[in-house]
Short mmCIF file of C-alpha atoms in Angstrom, two decimals:
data_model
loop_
_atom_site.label_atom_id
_atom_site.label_comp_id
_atom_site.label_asym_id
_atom_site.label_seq_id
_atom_site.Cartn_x
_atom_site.Cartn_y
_atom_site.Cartn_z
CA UNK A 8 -0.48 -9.85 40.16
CA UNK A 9 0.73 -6.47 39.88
CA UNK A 10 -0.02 -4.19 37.37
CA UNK A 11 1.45 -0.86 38.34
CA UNK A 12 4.76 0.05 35.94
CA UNK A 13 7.86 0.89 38.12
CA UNK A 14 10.53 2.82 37.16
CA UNK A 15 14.65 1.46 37.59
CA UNK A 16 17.10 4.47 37.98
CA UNK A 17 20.19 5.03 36.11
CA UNK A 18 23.61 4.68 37.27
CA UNK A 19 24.56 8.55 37.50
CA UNK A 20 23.34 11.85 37.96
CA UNK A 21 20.97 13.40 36.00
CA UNK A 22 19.70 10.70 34.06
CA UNK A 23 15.65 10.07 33.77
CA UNK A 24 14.91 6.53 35.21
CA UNK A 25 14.18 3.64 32.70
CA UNK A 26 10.28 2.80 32.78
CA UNK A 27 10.13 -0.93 33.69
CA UNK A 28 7.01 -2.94 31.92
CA UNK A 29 4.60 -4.72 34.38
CA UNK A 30 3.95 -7.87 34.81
CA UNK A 31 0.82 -7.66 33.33
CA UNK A 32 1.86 -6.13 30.05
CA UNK A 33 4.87 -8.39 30.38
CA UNK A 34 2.38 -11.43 30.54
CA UNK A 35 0.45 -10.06 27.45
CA UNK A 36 3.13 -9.80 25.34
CA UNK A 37 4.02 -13.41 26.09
CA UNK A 38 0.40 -14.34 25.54
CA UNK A 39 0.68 -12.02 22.58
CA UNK A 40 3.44 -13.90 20.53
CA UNK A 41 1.99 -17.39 21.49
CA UNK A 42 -0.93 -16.41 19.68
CA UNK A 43 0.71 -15.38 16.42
CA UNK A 44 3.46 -18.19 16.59
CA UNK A 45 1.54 -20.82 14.72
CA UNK A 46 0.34 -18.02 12.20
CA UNK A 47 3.76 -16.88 11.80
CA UNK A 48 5.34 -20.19 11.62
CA UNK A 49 2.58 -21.24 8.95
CA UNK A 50 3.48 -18.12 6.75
CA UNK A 51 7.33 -18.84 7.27
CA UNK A 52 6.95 -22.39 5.73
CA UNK A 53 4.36 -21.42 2.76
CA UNK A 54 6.66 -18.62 1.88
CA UNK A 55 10.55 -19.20 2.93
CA UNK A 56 11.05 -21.81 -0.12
CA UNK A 57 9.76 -19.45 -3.13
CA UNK A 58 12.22 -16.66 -1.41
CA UNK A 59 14.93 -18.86 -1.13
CA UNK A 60 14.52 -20.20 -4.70
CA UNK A 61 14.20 -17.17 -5.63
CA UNK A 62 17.36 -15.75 -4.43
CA UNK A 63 18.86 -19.39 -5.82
CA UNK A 64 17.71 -18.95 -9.72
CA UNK A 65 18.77 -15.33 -9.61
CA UNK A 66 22.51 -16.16 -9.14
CA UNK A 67 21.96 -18.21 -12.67
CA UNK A 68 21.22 -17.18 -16.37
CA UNK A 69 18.28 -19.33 -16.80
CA UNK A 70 15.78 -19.84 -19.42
CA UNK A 71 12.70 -22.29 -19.33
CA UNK A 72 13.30 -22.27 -23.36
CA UNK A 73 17.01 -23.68 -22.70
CA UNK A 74 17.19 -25.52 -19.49
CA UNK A 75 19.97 -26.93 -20.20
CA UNK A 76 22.05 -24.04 -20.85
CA UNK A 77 21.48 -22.64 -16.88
CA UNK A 78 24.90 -21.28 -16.22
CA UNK A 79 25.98 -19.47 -12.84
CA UNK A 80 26.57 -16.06 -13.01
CA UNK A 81 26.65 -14.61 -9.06
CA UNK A 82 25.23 -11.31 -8.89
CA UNK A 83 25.49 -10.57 -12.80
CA UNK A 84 21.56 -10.63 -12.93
CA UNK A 85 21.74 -7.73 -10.17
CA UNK A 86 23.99 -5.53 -12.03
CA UNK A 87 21.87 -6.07 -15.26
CA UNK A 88 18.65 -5.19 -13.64
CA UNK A 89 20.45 -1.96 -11.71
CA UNK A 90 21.98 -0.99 -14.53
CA UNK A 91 19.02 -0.73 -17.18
CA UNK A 92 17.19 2.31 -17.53
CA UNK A 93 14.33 0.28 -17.82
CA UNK A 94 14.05 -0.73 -14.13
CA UNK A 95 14.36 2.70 -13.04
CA UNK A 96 11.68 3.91 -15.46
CA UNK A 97 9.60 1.28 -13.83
CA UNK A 98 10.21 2.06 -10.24
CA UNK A 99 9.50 6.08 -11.14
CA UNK A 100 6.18 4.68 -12.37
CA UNK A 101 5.24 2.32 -9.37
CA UNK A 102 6.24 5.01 -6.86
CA UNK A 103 4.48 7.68 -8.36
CA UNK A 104 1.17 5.51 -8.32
CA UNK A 105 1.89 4.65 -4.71
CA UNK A 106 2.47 8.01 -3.69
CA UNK A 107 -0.70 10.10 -5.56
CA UNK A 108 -2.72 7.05 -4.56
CA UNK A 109 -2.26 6.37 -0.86
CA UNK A 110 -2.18 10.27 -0.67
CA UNK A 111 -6.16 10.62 -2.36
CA UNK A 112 -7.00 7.62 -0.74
CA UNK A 113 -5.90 8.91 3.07
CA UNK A 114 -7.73 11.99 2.52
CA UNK A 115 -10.90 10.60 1.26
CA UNK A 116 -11.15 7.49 3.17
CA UNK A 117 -10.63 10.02 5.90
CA UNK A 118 -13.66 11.74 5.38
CA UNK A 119 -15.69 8.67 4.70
CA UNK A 120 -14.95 7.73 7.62
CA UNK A 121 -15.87 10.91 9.51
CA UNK A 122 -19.18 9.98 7.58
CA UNK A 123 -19.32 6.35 8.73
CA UNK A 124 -18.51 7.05 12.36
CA UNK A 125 -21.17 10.41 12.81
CA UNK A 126 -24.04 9.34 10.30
CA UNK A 127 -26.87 8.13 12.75
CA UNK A 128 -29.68 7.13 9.88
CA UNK A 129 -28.96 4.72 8.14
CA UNK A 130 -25.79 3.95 9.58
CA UNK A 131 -25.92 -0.01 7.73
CA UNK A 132 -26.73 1.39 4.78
CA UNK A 133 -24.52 4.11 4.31
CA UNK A 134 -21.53 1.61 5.38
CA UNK A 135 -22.34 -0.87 3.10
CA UNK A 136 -22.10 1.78 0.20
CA UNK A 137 -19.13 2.98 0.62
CA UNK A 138 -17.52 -0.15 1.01
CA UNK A 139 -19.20 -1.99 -2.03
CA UNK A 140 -15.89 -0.57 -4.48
CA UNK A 141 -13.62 -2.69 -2.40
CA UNK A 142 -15.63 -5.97 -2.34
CA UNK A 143 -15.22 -5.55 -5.98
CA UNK A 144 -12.65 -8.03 -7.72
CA UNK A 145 -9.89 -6.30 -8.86
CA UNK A 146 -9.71 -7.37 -12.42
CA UNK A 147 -13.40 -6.67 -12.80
CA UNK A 148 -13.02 -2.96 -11.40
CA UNK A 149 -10.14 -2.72 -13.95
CA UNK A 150 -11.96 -3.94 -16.64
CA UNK A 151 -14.96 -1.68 -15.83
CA UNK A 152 -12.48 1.47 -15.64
CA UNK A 153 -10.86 0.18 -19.10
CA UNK A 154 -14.12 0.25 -20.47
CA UNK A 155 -15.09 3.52 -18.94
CA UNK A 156 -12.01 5.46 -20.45
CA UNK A 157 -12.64 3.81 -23.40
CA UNK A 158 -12.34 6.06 -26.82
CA UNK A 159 -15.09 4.58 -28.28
CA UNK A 160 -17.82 3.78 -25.95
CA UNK A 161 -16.52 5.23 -22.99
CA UNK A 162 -18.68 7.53 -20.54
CA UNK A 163 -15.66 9.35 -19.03
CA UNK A 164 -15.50 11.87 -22.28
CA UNK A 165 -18.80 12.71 -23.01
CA UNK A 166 -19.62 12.96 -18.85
CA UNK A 167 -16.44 15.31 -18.12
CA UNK A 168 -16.60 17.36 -22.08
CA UNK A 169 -17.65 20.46 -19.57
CA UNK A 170 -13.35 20.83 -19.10
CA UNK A 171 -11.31 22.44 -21.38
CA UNK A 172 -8.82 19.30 -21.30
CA UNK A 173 -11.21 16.52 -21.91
CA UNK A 174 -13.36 16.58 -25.17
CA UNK A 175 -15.11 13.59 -26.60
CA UNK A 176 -12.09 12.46 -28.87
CA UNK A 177 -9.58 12.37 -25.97
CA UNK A 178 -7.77 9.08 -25.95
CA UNK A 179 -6.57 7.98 -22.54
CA UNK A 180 -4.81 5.35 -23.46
CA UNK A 181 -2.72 7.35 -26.27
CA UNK A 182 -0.08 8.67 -24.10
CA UNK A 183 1.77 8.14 -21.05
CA UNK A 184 0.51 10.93 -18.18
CA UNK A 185 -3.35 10.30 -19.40
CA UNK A 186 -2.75 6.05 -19.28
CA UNK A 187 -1.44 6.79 -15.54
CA UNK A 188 -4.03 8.99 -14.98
CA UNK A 189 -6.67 6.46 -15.58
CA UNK A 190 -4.26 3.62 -14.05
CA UNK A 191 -4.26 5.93 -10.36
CA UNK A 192 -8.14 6.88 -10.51
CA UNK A 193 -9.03 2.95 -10.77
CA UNK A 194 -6.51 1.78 -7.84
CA UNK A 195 -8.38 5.28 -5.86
CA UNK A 196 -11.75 4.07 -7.04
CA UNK A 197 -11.09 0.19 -5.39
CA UNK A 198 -9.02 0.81 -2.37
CA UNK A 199 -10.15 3.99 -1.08
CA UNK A 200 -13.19 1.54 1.15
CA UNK A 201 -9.86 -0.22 2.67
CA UNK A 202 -8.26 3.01 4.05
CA UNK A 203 -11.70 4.07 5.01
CA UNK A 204 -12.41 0.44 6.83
CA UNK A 205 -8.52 1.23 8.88
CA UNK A 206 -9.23 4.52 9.94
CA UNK A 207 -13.01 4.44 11.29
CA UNK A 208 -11.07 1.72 13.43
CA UNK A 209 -8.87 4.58 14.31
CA UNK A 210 -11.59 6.72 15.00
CA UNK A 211 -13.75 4.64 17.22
CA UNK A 212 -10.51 5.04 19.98
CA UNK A 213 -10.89 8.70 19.92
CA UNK A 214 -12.39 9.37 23.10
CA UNK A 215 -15.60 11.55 23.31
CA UNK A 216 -14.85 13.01 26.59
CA UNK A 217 -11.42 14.38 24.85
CA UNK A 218 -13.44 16.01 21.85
CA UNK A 219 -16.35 17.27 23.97
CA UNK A 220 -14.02 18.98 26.06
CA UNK A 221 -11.99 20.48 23.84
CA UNK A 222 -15.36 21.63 22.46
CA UNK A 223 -16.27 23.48 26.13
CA UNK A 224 -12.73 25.06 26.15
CA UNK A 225 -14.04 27.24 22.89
CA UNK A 226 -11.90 24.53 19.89
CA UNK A 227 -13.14 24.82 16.73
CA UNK A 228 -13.82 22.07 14.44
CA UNK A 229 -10.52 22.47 12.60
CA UNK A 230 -8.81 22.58 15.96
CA UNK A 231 -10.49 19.96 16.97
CA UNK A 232 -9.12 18.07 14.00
CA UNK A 233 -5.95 18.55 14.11
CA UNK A 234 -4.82 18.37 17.96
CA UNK A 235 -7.40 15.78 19.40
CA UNK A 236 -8.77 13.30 16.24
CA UNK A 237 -5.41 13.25 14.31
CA UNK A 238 -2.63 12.87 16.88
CA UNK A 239 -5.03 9.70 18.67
CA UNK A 240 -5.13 8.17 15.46
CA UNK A 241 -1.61 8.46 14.63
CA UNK A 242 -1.24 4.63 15.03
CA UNK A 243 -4.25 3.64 12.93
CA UNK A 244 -3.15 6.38 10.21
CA UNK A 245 0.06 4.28 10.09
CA UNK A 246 -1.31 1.00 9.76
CA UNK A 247 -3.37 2.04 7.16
CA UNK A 248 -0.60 4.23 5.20
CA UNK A 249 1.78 1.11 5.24
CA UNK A 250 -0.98 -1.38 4.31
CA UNK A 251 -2.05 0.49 1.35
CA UNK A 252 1.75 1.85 0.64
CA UNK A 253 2.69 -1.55 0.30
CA UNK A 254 -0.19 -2.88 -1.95
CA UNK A 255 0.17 -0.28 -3.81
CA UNK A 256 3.99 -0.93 -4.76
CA UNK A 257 3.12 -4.12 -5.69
CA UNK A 258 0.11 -2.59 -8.23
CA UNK A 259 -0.24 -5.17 -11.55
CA UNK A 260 -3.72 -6.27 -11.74
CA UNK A 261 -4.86 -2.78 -12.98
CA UNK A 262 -1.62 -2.20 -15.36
CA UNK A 263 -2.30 -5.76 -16.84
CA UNK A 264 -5.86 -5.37 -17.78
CA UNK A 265 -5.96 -1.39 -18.60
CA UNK A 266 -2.81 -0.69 -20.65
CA UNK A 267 -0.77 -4.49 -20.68
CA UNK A 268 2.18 -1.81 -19.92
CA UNK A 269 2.19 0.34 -23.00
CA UNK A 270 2.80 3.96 -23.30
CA UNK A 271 6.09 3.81 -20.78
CA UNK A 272 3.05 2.62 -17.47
CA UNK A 273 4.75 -0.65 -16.57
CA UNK A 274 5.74 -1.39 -12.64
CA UNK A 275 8.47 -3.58 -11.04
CA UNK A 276 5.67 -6.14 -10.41
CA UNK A 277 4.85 -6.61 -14.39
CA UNK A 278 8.25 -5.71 -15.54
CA UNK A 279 9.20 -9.28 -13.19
CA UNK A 280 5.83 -11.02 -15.05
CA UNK A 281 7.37 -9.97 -18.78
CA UNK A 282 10.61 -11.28 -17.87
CA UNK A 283 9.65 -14.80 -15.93
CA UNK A 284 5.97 -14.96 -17.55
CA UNK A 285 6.05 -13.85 -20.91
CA UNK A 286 10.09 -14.59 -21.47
CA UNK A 287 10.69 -17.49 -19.68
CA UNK A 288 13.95 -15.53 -18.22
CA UNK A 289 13.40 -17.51 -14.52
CA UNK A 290 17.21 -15.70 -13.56
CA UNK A 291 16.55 -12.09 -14.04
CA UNK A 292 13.16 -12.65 -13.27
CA UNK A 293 14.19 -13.86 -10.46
CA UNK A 294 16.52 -10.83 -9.30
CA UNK A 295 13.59 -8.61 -10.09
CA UNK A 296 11.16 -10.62 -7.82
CA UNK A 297 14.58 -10.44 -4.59
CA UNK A 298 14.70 -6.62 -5.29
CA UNK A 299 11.05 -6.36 -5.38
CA UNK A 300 11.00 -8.33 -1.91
CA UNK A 301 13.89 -5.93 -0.42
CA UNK A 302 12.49 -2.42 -1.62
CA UNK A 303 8.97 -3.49 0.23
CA UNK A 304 11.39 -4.37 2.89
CA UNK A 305 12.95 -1.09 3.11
CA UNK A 306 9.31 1.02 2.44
CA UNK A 307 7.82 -0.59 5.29
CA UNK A 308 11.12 -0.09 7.46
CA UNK A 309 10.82 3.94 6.35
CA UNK A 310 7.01 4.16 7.29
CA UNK A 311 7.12 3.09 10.18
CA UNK A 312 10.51 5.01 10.89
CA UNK A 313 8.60 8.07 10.03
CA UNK A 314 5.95 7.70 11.89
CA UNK A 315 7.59 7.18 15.03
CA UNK A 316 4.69 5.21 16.50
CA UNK A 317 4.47 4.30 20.24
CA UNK A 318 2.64 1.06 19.86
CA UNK A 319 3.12 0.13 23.36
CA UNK A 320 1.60 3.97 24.17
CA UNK A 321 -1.42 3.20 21.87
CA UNK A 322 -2.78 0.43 23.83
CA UNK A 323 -2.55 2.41 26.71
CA UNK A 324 0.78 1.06 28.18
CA UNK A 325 2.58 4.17 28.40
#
């Protein structure tokens, strides 16, 4: 079989010719999707019917309290929801925390995972540490942060009274910018082992041979940083940014436990819980939970636009 990757010229002058994939990489990607078919098709049943009846109750005004009342309305839930000030409050909030988040979390998983990849002692050890936070159930590592901000027995005043902003009767949960404070640094706290986990992955494909000679040709370390380790982990660094992007976006469990959504920190993901959960509204619920879907959607579509990731020139392909 061959495995060499020919090259099919353009009709014209001057044009580059069109690489042509091999039959080897052409066999893997058919291997490739046969694998992930029955995954995909699994996901597509559990999952298609909640979208579409989704997208079904959201073209009605609905409530569980009146079911009998369920009237259509078309898009009238949509123009509600985009019209409210409310929503866009909400999606200020839950892209704020996504963006201070993922952004402390990709520089310090970073450097744990310099540390997990060079530590050669206790290499088990030191792995197993770090990643402890993120075996962690969610609610749990909410609660503990809840209790740790915590006016009255807290340890985060009397631990950080040494700044001039934080004395022992500061109350976190008083106002909005100190709530969200505490909100981001317990989302950092649990998911920080994730992006670590992603980009030691990365880092493990950086080939030695590059680094150590870049290292002969007189690089420093910060050199060696930025135009060897970086750009050959551009493809991991995106896979990690987009996982933890979109968890992030979808942030609740933290919100729930630590605030309930006072002091202006609610998301999109518990603004859709008050509506369907708390006020049995299934129809704009409903419209919440579509645009929800679609702005994930679009954020993973921009990610990897911006990116511009070669996947094919990752593996090696290119």
């Amino acid at each position: 079989m061959s495995t060499t990757i020919a090259t099919e010229p353009q009709a014209g002058k001057g044009k580059e010719s069109r690489p042509v994939v091999s039959d080897r990489s052409a066999a893997e990607n058919r291997l490739g999707l046969k694998l992930v078919a029955p995954a995909v098709i699994l996901m597509l049943l559990v999952t298609a019917w909640p979208m579409i009846q989704a997208l079904y109750l959201s073209l009605f005004r609905y409530r569980l309290t009146a079911p009998d009342d369920r009237e259509f309305i078309g898009i009238d839930n949509y123009v509600t929801v985009l019209t409210d000030s409310l929503f866009w409050r909400d999606t200020w909030n839950t892209l704020l925390i996504m963006v201070v988040t993922v952004a402390v979390e990709l520089v310090v998983g970073f450097a744990f995972a310099m540390v997990m990849h060079r530590i050669v002692f206790a290499r088990g050890l030191m792995r197993t540490s770090i990643l402890i936070p993120y075996g962690i159930i969610t609610v749990v590592s909410a609660f503990a942060w809840q209790f740790a901000f915590s006016l009255n027995n807290g340890f985060v005043n009397s631990w950080f009274s040494w700044l001039p902003w934080i004395t022992a009767d500061t109350n976190w949960y008083g106002d909005h910018w100190p709530a969200m404070f505490a909100i981001m640094v317990s989302e950092i706290w649990k998911t920080t082992p994730f992006m670590a986990l992603l980009l030691l992955a990365g880092l493990a494909q950086v080939s030695e041979d590059m680094l150590e000679a870049a290292k002969v040709d007189g690089a420093t370390w910060w050199q060696r940083l930025t135009k060897v380790i970086l750009p050959n982990m551009r493809a991991a660094i995106m896979v990690a940014v987009l996982f933890r992007a979109l968890d992030a976006y979808r942030i609740f469990d933290n919100i729930f436990v630590m605030t309930r959504g006072a002091q202006d920190t609610e998301s999109i993901s518990f603004l859709t819980y008050r509506q369907v959960i708390e006020q049995m509204q299934l129809g704009l619920g409903s419209a919440l939970s579509v645009l929800l879907f679609l702005s994930v959607l679009l954020l993973a579509w921009l990610i990897v636009k911006l990116f511009k990731v070669d996947l094919a020139q990752a593996r090696g392909e290119g």
